[in-house]
Amino acid sequence: MLDLAGPLHGWIEEGREFAVATVVAVGGSAPRPPGAALAVCGDGTAVGSVSGGCVEGAVYDLCLQALQDGETVVERFGYSDEDAFAVGLTCGGTIDVMITPFRGGRPAETAALAAVVREEPVALARVARGPSGLLGRALLVRPDGSYAGGLGGAPDLDRAALDRARALLATGRTGAVELSEDGSHCPGGLTLFVESAAPAPRMIVFGAIDFAAALARAGKFLGYHVTVCDARPVFATRARFPEADEIVVDWPDRYLRRTRTDGRTVLCVLTHDAKFDVPLLAEALRLPVAYVGAMGSRRTHEDRERRLREAGVSERELARLRSPIGLDLGARTPEETAVSIAAEIIAARHGGTGEPLTGSVRPIHRPEREPQPV
């Protein structure tokens, strides 16, 4: 739902009534991830999507029904071999969709949408499974631990929900949390769906070369906040990197030491110059970031590894380095190389193999996994 913050916040300010359908769980191969949403206004206007087309019509009708009766409901859509013409997912998976009417009130959700519009980090925890009286109840959680709204139920339930939602918000993740109705952290009886809206993850590209310009465009397309860093002011210019969010003129290792990184940050080293690469990578490989890749030939890579060992980098740290950077796509141009690098970043993030899907028996859509430094 938070992905639709812009239009939904506008509808609230205009005093419109609407209903939001949010994917709160997926099973098997599903076209959209948890958090995907479809919203339907009282005049029939719709924004967003929960399935890419498979069940949109049925969900649209459920939103209109929710506007009439004012009740939050959860519906499951799946594929049935016995009834191939029933409403379901042709991809073979299942999705659970929570439909929530907005007819005034709902202060936690309203505050969450406003926070996202202001680009503030926030998490929204909603009861997706549990006693009927709690279904759809919401809790807004901020990084500092303050909150708004409440889930009702046992006195400790809000406290437990706050702890779990803050943990997901810290990593920018969206997903389900199992709790007990009494508020204990043991699974049983109650499922919270927690949506996180965090600042865009960072992609820091070191080396102001033509490959970096293409990678900056790819990074923006993937939703990253892109920074290009180079020690040479003649190359690190806005004219050369119009798509980048930031252009920094500084020695790469010095900049990396003083800038903010987290478990979602990706670092792409395209300088392939030892005087820049070695101190930079020695710093980068010790940070708990999502991805560290370095450009260069295999000979360059072997020489770089030797220099990094001499600089005190351990074998465990070296094992995190993706070099030569990118997947084997046969890329030649800067744009093709950027696609190769972006593909490896996506594969590292979701545990993909980079193999062709044709002839593969692996699931196309994998469940979201805990972020791990790679």
Coordinates of C-alpha atoms in Angstrom, one line a residue:
M1 CA 0.0 0.0 0.0
L2 CA 2.8 2.4 0.8
D3 CA 4.0 2.2 -2.8
L4 CA 0.8 4.1 -3.7
A5 CA 1.3 6.8 -1.1
G6 CA 1.2 9.7 -3.6
P7 CA -2.3 9.0 -5.1
L8 CA -3.8 7.7 -1.8
H9 CA -2.6 10.7 0.2
G10 CA -4.1 12.9 -2.5
W11 CA -7.4 11.1 -2.2
I12 CA -7.4 11.5 1.5
E13 CA -6.8 15.2 1.2
E14 CA -9.7 15.5 -1.2
G15 CA -12.0 13.7 1.2
R16 CA -12.5 10.7 -1.1
E17 CA -13.5 7.3 0.0
F18 CA -11.6 4.3 -1.3
A19 CA -10.5 0.8 -0.6
V20 CA -7.0 -0.7 -0.8
A21 CA -6.2 -4.3 -1.6
T22 CA -2.7 -5.3 -0.5
V23 CA -0.8 -8.6 -1.2
V24 CA 0.0 -9.8 2.3
A25 CA 1.3 -13.3 1.5
V26 CA 2.4 -15.2 -1.6
G27 CA 3.0 -18.9 -2.2
G28 CA 4.7 -20.6 -5.1
S29 CA 5.2 -18.6 -8.3
A30 CA 3.3 -15.3 -7.9
P31 CA 3.5 -12.3 -10.2
R32 CA 3.7 -9.5 -7.6
P33 CA 5.5 -9.5 -4.2
P34 CA 4.0 -8.8 -0.8
G35 CA 3.1 -5.2 -0.5
A36 CA 1.8 -4.8 -4.0
A37 CA -1.5 -3.0 -3.9
L38 CA -4.5 -2.0 -5.9
A39 CA -6.6 0.9 -4.7
V40 CA -10.2 1.7 -6.0
C41 CA -11.8 5.1 -5.4
G42 CA -15.5 5.5 -4.8
D43 CA -15.9 6.9 -8.4
G44 CA -14.4 3.7 -9.8
T45 CA -10.9 5.0 -10.5
A46 CA -8.2 2.4 -9.9
V47 CA -4.4 2.7 -9.3
G48 CA -1.8 0.0 -8.8
S49 CA -1.9 -3.8 -9.3
V50 CA -1.9 -6.9 -7.2
S51 CA -1.3 -9.6 -9.9
G52 CA -0.3 -8.1 -13.2
G53 CA -3.7 -8.8 -14.6
C54 CA -4.7 -12.4 -13.4
V55 CA -7.1 -11.4 -10.7
E56 CA -7.4 -7.7 -11.0
G57 CA -11.1 -7.8 -11.9
A58 CA -12.1 -9.8 -8.9
V59 CA -10.0 -7.7 -6.5
Y60 CA -11.5 -4.6 -8.0
D61 CA -15.0 -5.9 -7.2
L62 CA -14.0 -6.8 -3.7
C63 CA -12.7 -3.2 -3.2
L64 CA -16.1 -1.9 -4.3
Q65 CA -17.8 -4.3 -1.9
A66 CA -15.6 -3.2 1.0
L67 CA -16.6 0.4 0.4
Q68 CA -20.2 -0.6 0.7
D69 CA -20.0 -2.8 3.9
G70 CA -17.0 -1.1 5.6
E71 CA -15.4 -4.5 6.5
T72 CA -11.7 -5.5 6.1
V73 CA -11.4 -9.0 4.6
V74 CA -8.6 -11.3 3.4
E75 CA -9.1 -13.4 0.3
R76 CA -6.9 -16.1 -1.2
F77 CA -6.4 -16.4 -5.0
G78 CA -4.7 -19.5 -6.5
Y79 CA -4.7 -21.8 -9.5
S80 CA -7.0 -24.8 -9.6
D81 CA -6.4 -27.7 -12.0
E82 CA -10.0 -28.8 -11.4
D83 CA -11.5 -25.4 -12.4
A84 CA -9.3 -23.8 -15.0
F85 CA -11.8 -21.1 -15.7
A86 CA -12.1 -19.9 -12.0
V87 CA -10.6 -16.7 -10.9
G88 CA -7.0 -17.4 -10.1
L89 CA -3.3 -17.1 -10.9
T90 CA -2.3 -18.8 -14.2
C91 CA 1.3 -18.8 -13.0
G92 CA 0.3 -21.5 -10.5
G93 CA 1.0 -19.7 -7.2
T94 CA -1.3 -18.2 -4.5
I95 CA -1.7 -14.8 -3.1
D96 CA -3.5 -13.6 0.0
V97 CA -5.0 -10.1 -0.5
M98 CA -6.2 -7.9 2.4
I99 CA -8.9 -5.5 1.3
T100 CA -9.3 -2.4 3.6
P101 CA -11.9 0.3 3.2
F102 CA -11.0 4.0 3.9
R103 CA -14.1 5.8 4.8
G104 CA -12.7 8.3 7.3
G105 CA -10.7 7.5 10.3
R106 CA -7.7 5.0 10.0
P107 CA -5.2 7.5 11.5
A108 CA -2.2 5.1 11.5
E109 CA -2.5 4.4 7.8
T110 CA -3.2 8.1 7.0
A111 CA -0.1 9.2 9.0
A112 CA 2.0 6.5 7.3
L113 CA 1.0 7.6 3.8
A114 CA 1.8 11.2 4.7
A115 CA 5.2 10.2 6.0
V116 CA 6.0 8.4 2.8
V117 CA 5.0 11.4 0.8
R118 CA 7.4 13.5 2.9
E119 CA 10.1 10.8 2.2
E120 CA 10.4 9.9 5.9
P121 CA 11.2 6.3 6.9
V122 CA 8.2 4.5 8.4
A123 CA 6.7 1.0 8.9
L124 CA 3.1 0.1 8.9
A125 CA 2.1 -3.1 10.7
R126 CA -1.4 -4.4 10.1
V127 CA -3.2 -7.5 11.4
A128 CA -3.6 -9.9 8.4
R129 CA -4.6 -13.0 10.4
G130 CA -6.2 -13.2 13.8
P131 CA -9.4 -12.6 15.7
S132 CA -12.0 -10.9 13.6
G133 CA -12.1 -7.9 15.8
L134 CA -8.4 -7.2 15.2
L135 CA -8.2 -7.9 11.4
G136 CA -6.9 -4.8 9.6
R137 CA -6.0 -2.9 12.8
A138 CA -2.8 -0.9 12.2
L139 CA 0.2 0.4 14.0
L140 CA 2.5 3.1 12.5
V141 CA 6.2 2.7 13.6
R142 CA 9.0 5.2 13.2
P143 CA 12.8 4.5 13.4
D144 CA 13.1 6.2 16.8
G145 CA 10.5 3.8 18.3
S146 CA 7.6 6.3 18.4
Y147 CA 4.4 5.1 17.0
A148 CA 0.7 5.9 16.3
G149 CA -2.4 3.8 16.3
G150 CA -2.7 0.4 17.9
L151 CA -3.6 -3.2 17.3
G152 CA -5.9 -3.6 20.3
G153 CA -6.0 -7.0 22.0
A154 CA -3.5 -7.9 24.8
P155 CA -1.5 -5.1 26.4
D156 CA 1.8 -6.5 25.2
L157 CA 0.7 -6.9 21.6
D158 CA 1.6 -3.3 20.5
R159 CA 5.0 -3.6 22.2
A160 CA 5.8 -6.8 20.4
A161 CA 4.6 -5.5 17.1
L162 CA 6.7 -2.3 17.6
D163 CA 9.9 -4.4 18.1
R164 CA 9.3 -6.6 15.1
A165 CA 8.3 -3.7 12.8
R166 CA 11.4 -1.6 13.8
A167 CA 13.6 -4.6 12.9
L168 CA 12.1 -4.8 9.5
L169 CA 12.2 -1.0 9.0
A170 CA 16.0 -1.0 9.8
T171 CA 16.7 -3.2 6.8
G172 CA 14.0 -1.7 4.5
R173 CA 12.1 -5.0 4.3
T174 CA 8.4 -5.8 3.9
G175 CA 7.0 -9.1 5.2
A176 CA 4.9 -11.1 7.6
V177 CA 5.5 -11.5 11.3
E178 CA 4.0 -14.3 13.4
L179 CA 3.0 -13.5 17.0
S180 CA 0.8 -14.9 19.7
E181 CA -2.4 -13.1 20.6
D182 CA -1.0 -12.4 24.0
G183 CA 1.8 -10.4 22.5
S184 CA 4.6 -12.9 23.0
H185 CA 7.1 -13.3 20.1
C186 CA 6.3 -17.0 19.8
P187 CA 4.3 -17.8 16.6
G188 CA 0.7 -18.6 17.1
G189 CA -2.6 -17.2 16.3
L190 CA -1.8 -13.8 14.8
T191 CA 0.0 -12.6 11.7
L192 CA 1.2 -9.0 11.2
F193 CA 1.9 -7.7 7.7
V194 CA 4.6 -5.1 8.0
E195 CA 5.3 -2.7 5.1
S196 CA 8.5 -0.7 5.3
A197 CA 9.1 2.5 3.4
A198 CA 12.8 3.4 3.8
P199 CA 15.0 5.8 1.8
A200 CA 16.1 4.3 -1.5
P201 CA 19.1 2.0 -1.2
R202 CA 22.4 3.4 -2.3
M203 CA 24.5 2.5 -5.3
I204 CA 28.0 4.1 -5.2
V205 CA 29.9 4.0 -8.4
F206 CA 33.6 4.7 -8.2
G207 CA 35.3 5.8 -11.3
A208 CA 34.0 8.6 -13.6
I209 CA 34.2 6.7 -16.9
D210 CA 31.7 6.0 -19.7
F211 CA 30.8 2.6 -18.1
A212 CA 29.9 4.5 -14.9
A213 CA 27.5 6.8 -16.9
A214 CA 25.7 3.7 -18.2
L215 CA 25.6 2.1 -14.8
A216 CA 24.2 5.2 -13.2
R217 CA 21.3 5.1 -15.6
A218 CA 20.7 1.4 -14.8
G219 CA 20.9 2.1 -11.1
K220 CA 18.3 4.8 -11.3
F221 CA 16.1 2.4 -13.3
L222 CA 16.4 -0.1 -10.5
G223 CA 15.4 2.4 -7.8
Y224 CA 18.8 3.2 -6.3
H225 CA 20.1 6.5 -5.1
V226 CA 23.2 6.7 -7.3
T227 CA 26.4 8.5 -6.3
V228 CA 29.4 8.7 -8.6
C229 CA 32.7 9.3 -6.9
D230 CA 36.1 10.1 -8.5
A231 CA 39.2 12.0 -7.4
R232 CA 39.5 13.8 -10.8
P233 CA 37.3 16.9 -11.0
V234 CA 37.7 17.1 -14.8
F235 CA 35.8 13.8 -15.2
A236 CA 33.4 13.9 -12.2
T237 CA 31.0 16.5 -13.7
R238 CA 27.2 16.9 -13.9
A239 CA 27.4 17.1 -17.7
R240 CA 28.9 13.6 -17.8
F241 CA 26.5 12.1 -15.3
P242 CA 23.1 13.7 -15.6
E243 CA 21.3 10.7 -14.1
A244 CA 23.3 10.5 -10.9
D245 CA 21.8 11.8 -7.7
E246 CA 25.2 12.9 -6.4
I247 CA 28.6 13.5 -7.9
V248 CA 31.5 13.6 -5.4
V249 CA 35.0 14.7 -6.1
D250 CA 37.2 12.9 -3.5
W251 CA 39.6 10.1 -3.1
P252 CA 37.3 7.0 -3.2
D253 CA 38.5 5.3 0.0
R254 CA 38.3 8.6 2.0
Y255 CA 34.8 9.2 0.8
L256 CA 33.7 5.6 1.6
R257 CA 35.0 6.0 5.2
R258 CA 32.9 9.1 5.8
T259 CA 29.7 8.3 3.9
R260 CA 26.6 6.4 5.0
T261 CA 26.2 2.7 4.0
D262 CA 24.0 -0.1 5.1
G263 CA 23.0 -3.7 4.4
R264 CA 21.3 -2.6 1.1
T265 CA 24.2 -0.5 -0.3
V266 CA 26.0 -1.7 -3.5
L267 CA 29.5 -0.6 -4.3
C268 CA 30.7 -0.8 -7.9
V269 CA 34.5 -0.1 -8.4
L270 CA 35.1 0.8 -12.0
T271 CA 38.4 2.6 -11.7
H272 CA 40.7 -0.5 -12.3
D273 CA 43.6 1.6 -11.1
A274 CA 45.6 0.1 -8.2
K275 CA 46.2 3.4 -6.4
F276 CA 42.4 3.8 -6.2
D277 CA 41.2 0.2 -6.1
V278 CA 43.4 -1.3 -3.3
P279 CA 42.7 1.2 -0.5
L280 CA 39.0 1.5 -1.6
L281 CA 38.4 -2.3 -1.7
A282 CA 40.3 -2.9 1.6
E283 CA 37.7 -0.5 3.1
A284 CA 34.7 -1.8 1.2
L285 CA 35.2 -5.5 1.9
R286 CA 35.0 -4.9 5.6
L287 CA 31.7 -3.1 5.5
P288 CA 28.4 -5.0 5.9
V289 CA 27.1 -3.9 2.5
A290 CA 25.0 -5.9 0.0
Y291 CA 27.4 -6.1 -2.9
V292 CA 31.0 -5.2 -3.8
G293 CA 32.1 -5.5 -7.4
A294 CA 35.2 -4.4 -9.2
M295 CA 35.9 -4.1 -12.9
G296 CA 39.0 -5.4 -14.6
S297 CA 40.4 -8.3 -16.6
R298 CA 41.3 -11.6 -15.0
R299 CA 44.9 -10.6 -14.9
T300 CA 43.9 -7.3 -13.2
H301 CA 41.9 -9.3 -10.8
E302 CA 44.7 -11.6 -9.9
D303 CA 47.1 -8.6 -9.4
R304 CA 44.4 -6.8 -7.3
E305 CA 43.9 -9.9 -5.0
R306 CA 47.7 -10.1 -4.4
R307 CA 47.8 -6.4 -3.5
L308 CA 44.8 -6.7 -1.2
R309 CA 46.4 -9.6 0.6
E310 CA 49.5 -7.6 1.1
A311 CA 47.3 -4.8 2.5
G312 CA 45.9 -7.2 5.1
V313 CA 42.6 -8.2 3.6
S314 CA 41.6 -11.7 4.8
E315 CA 40.6 -14.6 2.5
R316 CA 37.1 -14.4 4.0
E317 CA 36.9 -10.8 3.1
L318 CA 38.3 -11.4 -0.4
A319 CA 35.6 -14.0 -1.0
R320 CA 33.0 -11.3 -0.9
L321 CA 34.5 -9.5 -4.0
R322 CA 32.6 -9.9 -7.3
S323 CA 35.4 -9.6 -9.8
P324 CA 35.5 -9.4 -12.7
I325 CA 32.3 -7.6 -12.1
G326 CA 29.0 -8.7 -13.7
L327 CA 27.4 -11.8 -15.2
D328 CA 28.6 -13.4 -18.4
L329 CA 26.3 -11.9 -21.0
G330 CA 28.9 -11.3 -23.7
A331 CA 28.6 -7.6 -23.0
R332 CA 30.8 -5.2 -25.0
T333 CA 29.3 -1.7 -24.9
P334 CA 29.0 0.4 -21.7
E335 CA 25.3 -0.1 -21.8
E336 CA 25.5 -3.9 -22.2
T337 CA 28.1 -3.9 -19.4
A338 CA 25.8 -1.9 -17.2
V339 CA 23.1 -4.5 -17.8
S340 CA 25.5 -7.3 -16.9
I341 CA 26.5 -5.6 -13.6
A342 CA 22.8 -4.8 -12.7
A343 CA 21.9 -8.4 -13.4
E344 CA 24.5 -9.6 -11.0
I345 CA 23.3 -7.2 -8.3
I346 CA 19.8 -8.4 -8.7
A347 CA 20.9 -12.1 -8.6
A348 CA 22.9 -11.4 -5.4
R349 CA 20.0 -9.7 -3.8
H350 CA 17.5 -12.4 -4.4
G351 CA 19.7 -15.5 -4.5
G352 CA 19.3 -16.0 -8.3
T353 CA 21.7 -18.1 -10.3
G354 CA 22.0 -16.1 -13.5
E355 CA 21.1 -19.2 -15.5
P356 CA 18.6 -19.1 -18.4
L357 CA 15.0 -19.8 -17.2
T358 CA 14.5 -21.9 -20.4
G359 CA 14.9 -25.6 -19.4
S360 CA 15.3 -24.7 -15.7
V361 CA 13.3 -26.4 -13.0
R362 CA 14.0 -23.8 -10.4
P363 CA 11.1 -21.6 -9.2
I364 CA 10.8 -18.4 -11.2
H365 CA 9.7 -16.3 -8.2
R366 CA 11.7 -17.0 -5.0
P367 CA 10.4 -16.1 -1.6
E368 CA 12.0 -12.9 -0.1
R369 CA 15.1 -13.9 1.9
E370 CA 16.9 -12.2 4.7
P371 CA 19.5 -9.7 3.3
Q372 CA 23.0 -11.0 3.5
P373 CA 26.3 -9.3 2.7
V374 CA 27.8 -10.8 -0.4

